Short mmCIF file of C-alpha atoms and ligand atoms in Angstrom, two decimals:
data_model
loop_
_atom_site.label_atom_id
_atom_site.label_comp_id
_atom_site.label_asym_id
_atom_site.label_seq_id
_atom_site.Cartn_x
_atom_site.Cartn_y
_atom_site.Cartn_z
CA MET A 1 11.47 -19.20 -7.20
CA ASN A 2 12.52 -17.77 -3.89
CA ILE A 3 10.65 -14.50 -4.14
CA ASP A 4 6.99 -14.25 -3.16
CA ILE A 5 4.99 -11.07 -3.65
CA LEU A 6 2.31 -9.72 -1.34
CA LEU A 7 0.15 -6.91 -2.65
CA GLY A 8 -3.21 -5.21 -2.23
CA LEU A 9 -6.07 -6.08 -4.58
CA GLN A 10 -8.35 -3.17 -3.72
CA TRP A 11 -7.73 0.56 -3.06
CA GLY A 12 -5.00 0.10 -0.46
CA ASP A 13 -5.20 -0.37 3.32
CA GLU A 14 -6.13 -4.03 2.95
CA GLY A 15 -3.88 -4.98 5.89
CA LYS A 16 -0.56 -5.56 4.09
CA GLY A 17 1.51 -4.44 7.08
CA LYS A 18 -0.16 -6.88 9.44
CA VAL A 19 0.24 -9.84 7.13
CA VAL A 20 3.85 -9.14 6.12
CA ASP A 21 4.73 -8.92 9.81
CA ALA A 22 2.82 -12.14 10.53
CA LEU A 23 4.55 -13.96 7.64
CA SER A 24 8.04 -12.58 8.34
CA PRO A 25 9.14 -15.60 10.43
CA SER A 26 8.89 -17.71 7.24
CA TYR A 27 11.16 -15.35 5.25
CA ASP A 28 14.74 -14.11 5.44
CA VAL A 29 14.17 -10.81 3.68
CA VAL A 30 11.32 -8.28 3.39
CA ALA A 31 11.62 -5.83 0.48
CA ARG A 32 9.45 -2.82 -0.38
CA PHE A 33 9.27 -2.27 -4.15
CA GLN A 34 7.26 0.89 -4.83
CA GLY A 35 5.33 3.78 -3.37
CA GLY A 36 6.65 5.96 -0.60
CA PRO A 37 5.37 7.68 2.52
CA ASN A 38 1.86 7.77 1.05
CA ALA A 39 1.68 4.23 2.46
CA GLY A 40 0.63 3.60 6.04
CA HIS A 41 1.14 -0.03 7.03
CA SER A 42 -0.12 -0.93 10.49
CA LEU A 43 0.96 -3.88 12.51
CA GLU A 44 0.21 -4.87 16.05
CA PHE A 45 1.81 -7.12 18.65
CA ASN A 46 2.03 -7.10 22.47
CA ASN A 47 -0.91 -4.68 22.45
CA VAL A 48 1.11 -1.97 20.68
CA LYS A 49 0.19 -0.68 17.23
CA HIS A 50 2.96 0.51 14.89
CA VAL A 51 2.44 2.39 11.63
CA LEU A 52 5.16 2.19 8.98
CA HIS A 53 5.37 4.46 5.93
CA LEU A 54 8.72 3.73 4.27
CA ILE A 55 10.27 0.98 6.33
CA PRO A 56 9.36 -2.60 5.29
CA SER A 57 7.07 -4.46 7.67
CA GLY A 58 9.66 -7.07 8.66
CA ILE A 59 11.64 -4.51 10.68
CA PHE A 60 10.50 -5.75 14.11
CA HIS A 61 12.01 -9.21 13.57
CA PRO A 62 15.66 -9.08 14.71
CA GLU A 63 17.15 -11.65 12.33
CA LYS A 64 15.44 -10.40 9.16
CA LEU A 65 16.90 -8.17 6.51
CA ASN A 66 14.69 -5.35 5.18
CA ILE A 67 15.29 -3.66 1.85
CA ILE A 68 13.95 -0.38 0.48
CA GLY A 69 14.08 -1.10 -3.25
CA ASN A 70 14.84 1.14 -6.23
CA GLY A 71 11.13 1.50 -7.05
CA VAL A 72 10.42 3.36 -3.81
CA VAL A 73 10.45 7.16 -3.53
CA LEU A 74 12.06 8.12 -0.24
CA ASP A 75 11.56 11.27 1.80
CA PRO A 76 14.53 11.56 4.22
CA ALA A 77 12.47 13.61 6.69
CA VAL A 78 9.84 10.87 6.95
CA PHE A 79 12.59 8.26 7.10
CA LYS A 80 14.19 10.00 10.08
CA ASN A 81 10.93 10.39 11.93
CA GLU A 82 10.11 6.75 11.40
CA ILE A 83 13.53 5.41 12.41
CA GLU A 84 13.44 7.48 15.61
CA HIS A 85 10.07 6.13 16.68
CA LEU A 86 10.48 2.45 15.85
CA GLY A 87 11.88 1.31 19.20
CA PRO A 88 15.00 -0.74 18.40
CA SER A 89 18.33 1.16 18.70
CA LEU A 90 19.90 2.81 15.66
CA GLU A 91 22.80 0.34 15.90
CA GLU A 92 20.31 -2.51 15.64
CA LEU A 93 18.26 -0.93 12.83
CA VAL A 94 21.38 -0.33 10.74
CA LYS A 95 21.88 -4.11 10.75
CA ARG A 96 18.32 -4.79 9.68
CA LEU A 97 17.84 -2.29 6.84
CA VAL A 98 19.48 -1.64 3.46
CA VAL A 99 18.47 1.15 1.06
CA SER A 100 18.83 1.12 -2.73
CA THR A 101 21.16 3.66 -4.34
CA ARG A 102 18.57 3.96 -7.10
CA ALA A 103 15.53 4.86 -5.00
CA ASN A 104 14.46 8.39 -5.98
CA LEU A 105 14.37 11.11 -3.35
CA ILE A 106 11.30 13.14 -2.47
CA LEU A 107 12.50 16.72 -2.07
CA PRO A 108 10.80 19.30 0.17
CA THR A 109 9.71 21.08 -3.02
CA HIS A 110 8.02 17.88 -4.27
CA ARG A 111 5.69 18.07 -1.30
CA ILE A 112 4.97 21.70 -1.98
CA LEU A 113 4.34 20.99 -5.67
CA ASP A 114 1.98 18.14 -4.73
CA ALA A 115 -0.06 20.54 -2.59
CA ALA A 116 0.00 23.32 -5.22
CA TYR A 117 -1.20 20.95 -7.98
CA GLU A 118 -3.99 19.53 -5.82
CA ASN A 119 -5.05 23.01 -4.79
CA HIS A 120 -5.17 24.03 -8.44
CA LYS A 121 -7.36 21.04 -9.36
CA GLY A 122 -10.19 22.21 -7.11
CA ASN A 123 -13.12 19.77 -7.34
CA LEU A 124 -11.13 17.40 -9.54
CA LYS A 125 -8.46 16.80 -6.94
CA ILE A 126 -7.09 13.26 -6.60
CA GLY A 127 -7.25 13.29 -2.81
CA SER A 128 -3.49 12.77 -2.68
CA THR A 129 -1.81 12.14 0.65
CA LEU A 130 0.31 15.21 -0.26
CA LYS A 131 3.56 13.42 0.48
CA GLY A 132 5.16 14.50 -2.80
CA ILE A 133 4.66 11.14 -4.52
CA GLY A 134 3.34 12.37 -7.90
CA PRO A 135 5.97 15.11 -8.40
CA ALA A 136 8.82 12.78 -7.32
CA TYR A 137 7.79 10.03 -9.78
CA THR A 138 7.25 12.73 -12.44
CA ASP A 139 10.86 13.84 -12.04
CA LYS A 140 12.00 10.22 -12.12
CA ALA A 141 10.19 9.60 -15.42
CA SER A 142 11.35 12.88 -16.95
CA ARG A 143 14.92 12.06 -15.89
CA ASN A 144 15.19 14.98 -13.54
CA GLY A 145 15.24 13.09 -10.25
CA LEU A 146 17.77 12.91 -7.44
CA ARG A 147 18.46 9.47 -6.04
CA VAL A 148 19.63 8.08 -2.72
CA GLY A 149 23.06 7.31 -4.22
CA ASP A 150 23.49 11.01 -5.01
CA ILE A 151 23.65 11.92 -1.31
CA LEU A 152 27.11 10.33 -1.23
CA GLN A 153 28.40 12.56 -4.07
CA LYS A 154 30.62 15.53 -3.21
CA ASN A 155 28.44 17.92 -5.20
CA PHE A 156 25.17 16.82 -3.60
CA MET A 157 24.36 20.29 -2.24
CA GLU A 158 24.88 21.79 -5.66
CA LEU A 159 22.58 19.18 -7.21
CA TYR A 160 19.99 19.82 -4.54
CA GLU A 161 20.02 23.59 -5.13
CA GLU A 162 19.62 23.06 -8.90
CA HIS A 163 16.59 20.83 -8.41
CA LYS A 164 15.09 23.14 -5.85
CA ALA A 165 15.48 26.13 -8.15
CA ALA A 166 13.75 24.27 -11.00
CA HIS A 167 10.82 23.45 -8.71
CA LEU A 168 10.60 26.99 -7.36
CA SER A 169 10.32 28.33 -10.88
CA ILE A 170 7.36 25.98 -11.55
CA LEU A 171 5.75 27.09 -8.30
CA LYS A 172 5.78 30.71 -9.48
CA ASN A 173 2.93 29.73 -11.85
CA TYR A 174 0.74 28.67 -8.95
CA ASN A 175 -0.94 30.91 -6.50
CA TYR A 176 0.24 28.84 -3.56
CA GLU A 177 1.95 30.09 -0.41
CA PHE A 178 4.60 27.98 1.27
CA ASN A 179 7.50 28.06 3.65
CA ILE A 180 10.25 25.79 2.44
CA LYS A 181 12.44 26.28 5.52
CA GLU A 182 9.84 24.44 7.53
CA PHE A 183 10.50 21.28 5.46
CA GLU A 184 14.21 21.63 4.78
CA ALA A 185 15.58 21.32 8.32
CA GLY A 186 14.13 17.85 8.92
CA TRP A 187 14.99 16.82 5.38
CA PHE A 188 18.72 17.50 5.76
CA GLU A 189 18.80 15.80 9.16
CA GLY A 190 17.20 12.83 7.41
CA ILE A 191 19.95 12.83 4.77
CA GLU A 192 22.58 12.62 7.51
CA LEU A 193 20.75 9.74 9.18
CA LEU A 194 20.35 7.93 5.86
CA LYS A 195 24.13 8.01 5.40
CA LYS A 196 24.50 5.84 8.51
CA PHE A 197 22.65 3.00 6.73
CA ARG A 198 23.92 0.60 4.07
CA ILE A 199 23.23 2.24 0.72
CA GLU A 200 23.75 -0.38 -1.97
CA ASN A 201 22.87 -1.49 -5.46
CA THR A 202 20.17 -3.66 -3.91
CA GLU A 203 19.36 -5.38 -7.23
CA TYR A 204 22.63 -7.30 -6.77
CA LEU A 205 21.88 -7.99 -3.12
CA VAL A 206 18.36 -9.30 -3.81
CA ASN A 207 19.50 -11.55 -6.65
CA LYS A 208 22.45 -12.87 -4.63
CA LEU A 209 20.21 -13.64 -1.66
CA ALA A 210 17.62 -15.33 -3.88
CA SER A 211 20.18 -17.47 -5.69
CA GLY A 212 21.75 -18.36 -2.34
CA GLY A 213 18.43 -19.90 -1.25
CA LYS A 214 17.19 -17.08 0.98
CA LYS A 215 13.44 -16.57 1.03
CA ILE A 216 12.28 -13.10 0.11
CA ILE A 217 8.87 -11.47 0.41
CA ALA A 218 8.22 -8.39 -1.71
CA GLU A 219 5.84 -6.01 0.07
CA GLY A 220 3.57 -3.88 -2.07
CA ALA A 221 2.10 -0.53 -1.14
CA GLN A 222 -1.29 0.92 -2.11
CA GLY A 223 -3.49 -1.48 -4.09
CA THR A 224 -4.19 -2.69 -7.62
CA MET A 225 -7.11 -0.31 -8.13
CA LEU A 226 -4.70 2.58 -7.44
CA ASP A 227 -2.15 1.33 -10.00
CA LEU A 228 -0.92 3.99 -12.42
CA ASP A 229 -1.86 1.92 -15.49
CA PHE A 230 -4.78 -0.22 -14.34
CA GLY A 231 -6.44 1.81 -11.59
CA SER A 232 -9.19 4.39 -12.05
CA TYR A 233 -6.91 6.93 -13.75
CA PRO A 234 -6.39 9.79 -12.93
CA PHE A 235 -7.58 8.89 -9.42
CA VAL A 236 -4.57 6.67 -8.80
CA THR A 237 -1.10 6.84 -7.33
CA SER A 238 2.01 7.34 -9.48
CA SER A 239 3.60 3.89 -9.34
CA ASN A 240 2.89 0.36 -10.52
CA THR A 241 1.41 -1.31 -7.49
CA ILE A 242 0.94 -4.64 -9.29
CA SER A 243 3.12 -7.77 -9.31
CA ALA A 244 5.07 -6.51 -12.33
CA GLY A 245 6.07 -3.54 -10.15
CA ALA A 246 7.98 -5.94 -7.88
CA CYS A 247 10.24 -6.89 -10.81
CA THR A 248 11.04 -3.32 -11.81
CA GLY A 249 11.05 -2.07 -8.23
CA LEU A 250 13.62 -4.59 -7.02
CA GLY A 251 15.48 -5.59 -10.17
CA ILE A 252 14.33 -9.20 -10.30
CA SER A 253 13.27 -11.45 -13.14
CA PRO A 254 9.64 -12.69 -13.27
CA ARG A 255 11.20 -16.16 -13.37
CA LEU A 256 12.24 -15.77 -9.74
CA VAL A 257 8.70 -15.11 -8.55
CA GLY A 258 6.93 -17.91 -6.73
CA GLU A 259 3.65 -17.10 -5.02
CA VAL A 260 1.67 -13.92 -5.58
CA PHE A 261 -0.39 -13.34 -2.45
CA GLY A 262 -3.36 -11.09 -3.12
CA ILE A 263 -4.76 -9.45 -0.04
CA PHE A 264 -8.28 -8.03 0.26
CA LYS A 265 -10.66 -6.88 2.96
CA ALA A 266 -13.89 -8.85 3.44
CA TYR A 267 -15.50 -5.59 2.26
CA CYS A 268 -14.07 -2.54 0.45
CA THR A 269 -12.66 0.83 1.44
CA ARG A 270 -11.23 3.74 -0.49
CA VAL A 271 -9.64 6.94 0.75
CA GLY A 272 -9.37 9.88 -1.65
CA SER A 273 -11.40 10.65 -4.77
CA GLY A 274 -12.46 8.42 -7.65
CA PRO A 275 -15.04 5.79 -8.57
CA PHE A 276 -16.11 3.23 -5.98
CA PRO A 277 -18.99 1.12 -7.36
CA THR A 278 -20.08 -0.54 -4.10
CA GLU A 279 -19.71 2.51 -1.86
CA LEU A 280 -22.36 2.74 0.87
CA SER A 281 -23.26 6.30 1.74
CA ASN A 282 -25.66 5.13 4.43
CA GLU A 283 -25.79 3.67 7.93
CA THR A 284 -24.28 0.37 6.80
CA GLY A 285 -21.27 2.26 5.41
CA GLN A 286 -20.95 4.15 8.68
CA MET A 287 -21.13 0.94 10.66
CA LEU A 288 -18.33 -0.60 8.56
CA ARG A 289 -16.23 2.54 9.18
CA LYS A 290 -16.88 2.49 12.90
CA THR A 291 -16.37 -1.25 13.47
CA GLY A 292 -13.41 -1.45 11.11
CA CYS A 293 -11.82 1.78 12.49
CA GLU A 294 -11.60 2.90 8.87
CA TYR A 295 -9.52 6.05 9.15
CA GLY A 296 -6.37 6.55 7.06
CA ALA A 297 -3.12 5.40 8.72
CA THR A 298 -1.20 8.21 6.98
CA THR A 299 -3.64 11.12 6.87
CA GLY A 300 -6.35 10.19 9.41
CA ARG A 301 -9.04 10.82 6.77
CA PRO A 302 -12.26 8.75 7.09
CA ARG A 303 -12.22 5.91 4.55
CA ARG A 304 -15.19 5.43 2.23
CA CYS A 305 -16.70 1.97 2.86
CA GLY A 306 -18.75 -0.49 0.83
CA TRP A 307 -19.49 -4.16 0.14
CA LEU A 308 -17.02 -6.56 -1.46
CA ASP A 309 -16.66 -6.05 -5.22
CA ILE A 310 -16.00 -9.29 -7.14
CA PRO A 311 -15.57 -7.78 -10.65
CA SER A 312 -12.71 -5.59 -9.42
CA LEU A 313 -11.27 -8.48 -7.39
CA ARG A 314 -11.27 -10.70 -10.50
CA TYR A 315 -9.58 -7.94 -12.46
CA ALA A 316 -6.88 -7.54 -9.82
CA ILE A 317 -6.34 -11.32 -9.68
CA MET A 318 -5.90 -11.39 -13.47
CA ILE A 319 -3.47 -8.46 -13.66
CA ASN A 320 -1.32 -9.76 -10.81
CA GLY A 321 -1.46 -13.51 -11.44
CA VAL A 322 -2.60 -14.08 -7.85
CA THR A 323 -1.96 -17.63 -6.63
CA LYS A 324 -3.41 -17.32 -3.13
CA LEU A 325 -5.95 -14.98 -1.60
CA PHE A 326 -5.72 -13.60 1.94
CA MET A 327 -8.96 -12.23 3.38
CA MET A 328 -8.64 -9.53 6.03
CA LYS A 329 -10.96 -8.02 8.63
CA ALA A 330 -13.50 -10.86 8.59
CA ASP A 331 -14.28 -9.90 12.21
CA VAL A 332 -15.61 -6.50 11.09
CA LEU A 333 -18.54 -8.16 9.30
CA SER A 334 -19.74 -9.91 12.49
CA GLY A 335 -23.14 -8.67 13.57
CA PHE A 336 -24.67 -7.92 10.17
CA LYS A 337 -27.92 -9.87 9.71
CA THR A 338 -27.08 -10.26 6.04
CA VAL A 339 -23.98 -9.41 4.03
CA LYS A 340 -23.83 -8.52 0.35
CA ILE A 341 -21.30 -9.25 -2.37
CA CYS A 342 -21.33 -7.46 -5.71
CA THR A 343 -20.99 -10.11 -8.42
CA SER A 344 -21.49 -7.97 -11.53
CA TYR A 345 -22.10 -4.42 -12.70
CA LYS A 346 -24.97 -2.94 -14.68
CA ILE A 347 -24.44 0.15 -16.80
CA GLU A 348 -27.49 1.76 -18.37
CA GLY A 349 -29.41 -1.48 -17.74
CA ARG A 350 -26.81 -3.73 -19.41
CA ARG A 351 -24.69 -6.22 -17.52
CA GLN A 352 -21.00 -5.41 -17.68
CA ASN A 353 -18.30 -7.51 -16.08
CA GLU A 354 -15.23 -5.63 -17.18
CA ILE A 355 -13.61 -2.75 -15.37
CA LEU A 356 -14.37 0.19 -17.59
CA PHE A 357 -11.99 2.67 -19.13
CA ASP A 358 -14.57 5.42 -18.59
CA ASN A 359 -14.53 6.14 -14.88
CA LYS A 360 -17.44 8.57 -15.09
CA ALA A 361 -20.01 5.89 -16.02
CA THR A 362 -22.74 5.30 -13.44
CA ILE A 363 -22.32 1.74 -12.26
CA GLU A 364 -25.17 -0.14 -10.63
CA PRO A 365 -23.77 -3.08 -8.65
CA GLU A 366 -25.70 -6.37 -8.72
CA TYR A 367 -25.55 -8.06 -5.34
CA THR A 368 -25.85 -11.54 -3.93
CA GLU A 369 -27.17 -11.34 -0.38
CA MET A 370 -25.99 -13.94 2.11
CA GLU A 371 -26.83 -14.78 5.71
CA GLY A 372 -24.48 -13.03 8.15
CA TRP A 373 -22.93 -14.22 11.41
CA SER A 374 -23.26 -12.73 14.86
CA GLU A 375 -20.43 -14.50 16.70
CA VAL A 376 -17.34 -12.60 17.85
CA ILE A 377 -14.59 -14.38 15.92
CA SER A 378 -11.41 -12.55 16.96
CA GLY A 379 -10.34 -15.37 19.28
CA ILE A 380 -10.76 -18.15 16.70
CA ARG A 381 -7.56 -19.67 15.28
CA GLU A 382 -8.88 -22.60 13.22
CA TYR A 383 -10.79 -22.35 9.99
CA ARG A 384 -13.27 -25.07 10.91
CA SER A 385 -14.23 -23.18 14.09
CA LEU A 386 -15.42 -20.15 12.12
CA PRO A 387 -19.21 -19.71 11.84
CA ALA A 388 -20.65 -21.79 8.97
CA THR A 389 -22.12 -18.68 7.34
CA LEU A 390 -18.69 -17.01 7.25
CA ARG A 391 -17.18 -20.15 5.72
CA ARG A 392 -19.93 -20.06 3.10
CA TYR A 393 -19.06 -16.40 2.41
CA ILE A 394 -15.40 -17.33 1.90
CA GLU A 395 -16.20 -20.33 -0.25
CA PHE A 396 -18.50 -18.17 -2.37
CA ILE A 397 -15.56 -15.82 -3.03
CA GLU A 398 -13.36 -18.77 -3.97
CA ASN A 399 -16.00 -19.99 -6.42
CA GLN A 400 -16.39 -16.55 -7.93
CA THR A 401 -12.66 -15.93 -8.35
CA GLY A 402 -11.27 -19.45 -8.84
CA VAL A 403 -8.47 -18.76 -6.31
CA PRO A 404 -8.23 -20.34 -2.84
CA VAL A 405 -8.44 -18.18 0.28
CA LYS A 406 -5.45 -19.39 2.29
CA LEU A 407 -5.44 -16.91 5.15
CA VAL A 408 -8.26 -15.33 7.10
CA SER A 409 -7.51 -12.41 9.42
CA VAL A 410 -9.80 -11.92 12.41
CA GLY A 411 -8.16 -8.99 14.22
CA PRO A 412 -5.31 -6.47 13.96
CA ASP A 413 -2.88 -8.43 16.14
CA ARG A 414 -0.27 -10.55 14.35
CA ASN A 415 -1.66 -13.62 16.14
CA ALA A 416 -5.26 -13.03 15.06
CA THR A 417 -4.56 -14.94 11.87
CA ILE A 418 -5.97 -18.21 10.58
CA PHE A 419 -3.82 -20.15 8.10
CA ARG A 420 -5.67 -22.68 6.02
P1 LIG B 501 -2.13 -1.56 4.83
O1 LIG B 501 -1.89 -0.19 4.31
O2 LIG B 501 -2.56 -2.50 3.78
O3 LIG B 501 -0.97 -2.10 5.62
O4 LIG B 501 -3.35 -1.43 5.84
P2 LIG B 501 -3.55 -0.29 6.97
O5 LIG B 501 -2.62 -0.57 8.08
O6 LIG B 501 -3.53 1.06 6.36
O7 LIG B 501 -5.06 -0.54 7.36
C1 LIG B 501 -5.50 -1.75 7.88
C2 LIG B 501 -6.10 -1.48 9.26
O8 LIG B 501 -6.84 -2.60 9.67
C3 LIG B 501 -5.07 -1.25 10.34
O9 LIG B 501 -5.61 -0.38 11.30
C4 LIG B 501 -4.87 -2.64 10.93
O10 LIG B 501 -4.43 -2.61 12.27
C5 LIG B 501 -6.27 -3.19 10.83
N1 LIG B 501 -6.39 -4.63 10.62
C6 LIG B 501 -5.62 -5.46 9.87
N2 LIG B 501 -6.15 -6.70 9.84
C7 LIG B 501 -7.27 -6.65 10.59
C8 LIG B 501 -8.28 -7.61 10.92
O11 LIG B 501 -8.27 -8.76 10.49
N3 LIG B 501 -9.31 -7.17 11.69
C9 LIG B 501 -9.39 -5.90 12.17
N4 LIG B 501 -10.43 -5.57 12.91
N5 LIG B 501 -8.45 -4.98 11.87
C10 LIG B 501 -7.42 -5.35 11.09
P1 LIG B 502 -1.25 1.83 1.69
O1 LIG B 502 0.11 1.29 1.27
C1 LIG B 502 -4.86 3.96 0.59
C2 LIG B 502 -4.47 7.13 -2.39
C3 LIG B 502 -4.69 8.55 -1.94
C4 LIG B 502 -5.21 9.17 -3.23
C5 LIG B 502 -4.38 8.46 -4.28
C6 LIG B 502 -3.13 9.23 -4.72
O2 LIG B 502 -1.33 2.23 3.10
O3 LIG B 502 -2.30 0.87 1.25
P2 LIG B 502 -0.80 9.87 -3.59
O4 LIG B 502 -0.47 10.29 -2.21
O5 LIG B 502 -0.18 8.59 -4.02
O6 LIG B 502 -0.62 10.97 -4.59
O7 LIG B 502 -2.40 9.62 -3.56
O8 LIG B 502 -3.99 7.23 -3.71
N1 LIG B 502 -3.45 6.40 -1.61
C7 LIG B 502 -3.73 5.43 -0.73
N2 LIG B 502 -4.91 4.96 -0.29
N3 LIG B 502 -3.71 3.40 1.02
C8 LIG B 502 -2.52 3.83 0.57
O9 LIG B 502 -1.36 3.20 0.85
C9 LIG B 502 -2.48 4.93 -0.32
N4 LIG B 502 -1.50 5.64 -0.92
C10 LIG B 502 -2.10 6.53 -1.71
O10 LIG B 502 -5.64 8.61 -0.90
O11 LIG B 502 -6.55 8.79 -3.43
MG1 LIG B 503 -2.48 1.79 4.71
#
């Protein structure tokens, strides 16, 4: 039971990067299991903020091993850009990072296809990050993908040209202009850089490390409500963001999994299209966006904001088997006279506690209103020093979900963390 999983319970951007970085000292290995450069994981220390897209969030800790698992889709151009801006030398990073042979590649044409599909959807667009995620996972599932291990084959260029040609013929059906050369240069430089890293069958590595007693944390991307099966389909991403995704995305048995840490914001945000029952299209929503700096770490888009949603949190806890809850951005709620929590939904006047299949239904959230807190809490490091009204808010969530809140985050810095 040496593998713990940390994943988002909402619509992504819960603060996974910050927490994985903060927990890294207790682990030997940090492994990403799904998603790709659609993710933007922020972490902050020594007053510098870093945003990671493909690289696991343990990369700033010298003695830790980071793994990009088989479930990830990797864009070499993004990889190169990220590696070059991290800070530590290439020699050092090569020691800290291993990439799976089986991770599928995002090709330049996947990004173009992503944009062409979204463009074609018009008003029904997903709000994709346009990083090529959907088309890359589509090729994986239809057994047409190229994988990281293929870059080491002699005929890689031939394979690449075949895949590119297949994509270009699809693109002929779309009225979408593009310039592939613009993407290809950086992509091939990325391939060369990738070859400098250890490319391995990481399923063996992970299992060997786990059986040798090393502690591993599996880092999720996106969030449960964006999961391909259980999110608000089709307004979802193209991978399984849930705990089961860690097993397929790293090649581990569920029997090796210990804790499942479920991370959520003290309120909710969503970026991109799709249902969001507690969304606040008013001044309160704007205040949450402003105080919480709720702008996408990957695309810079403003995030939609709303109150905490217990029915969706319960759903996410059930699907993932969450053992411990981590509550993020508690500091952002400081200053509200009262705070609200949605405890159930009403649809056409009838109470409904399940997450619906039909994502077009008009949901009326039923709220419990609680007294807020005005204190600035970013400097607090002990649970008992938090304002009593905030502690009541947290304990209310524990009662509603039946899962203990074991970590409370009060600021973006790795130290602004309260362990309980
Ligand atoms: P991720 O995708 O789950 O890693 O989350 P993001 O990095 O996309 O978004 C979380 C944002 O909130 C980032 O800008 C973090 O720096 C910031 N953040 C994380 N935890 C806290 C917190 O407790 N308080 C505040 N104010 N900001 C936080
Ligand atoms: P992290 O890991 C928030 C959203 C997009 C869009 C939908 C599909 O930082 O939490 P895609 O690019 O996958 O085709 O987009 O999913 N989305 C995210 N939203 N955080 C993310 O990642 C996201 N990754 C994708 O906005 O609605
Ligand atoms: Mg993010």
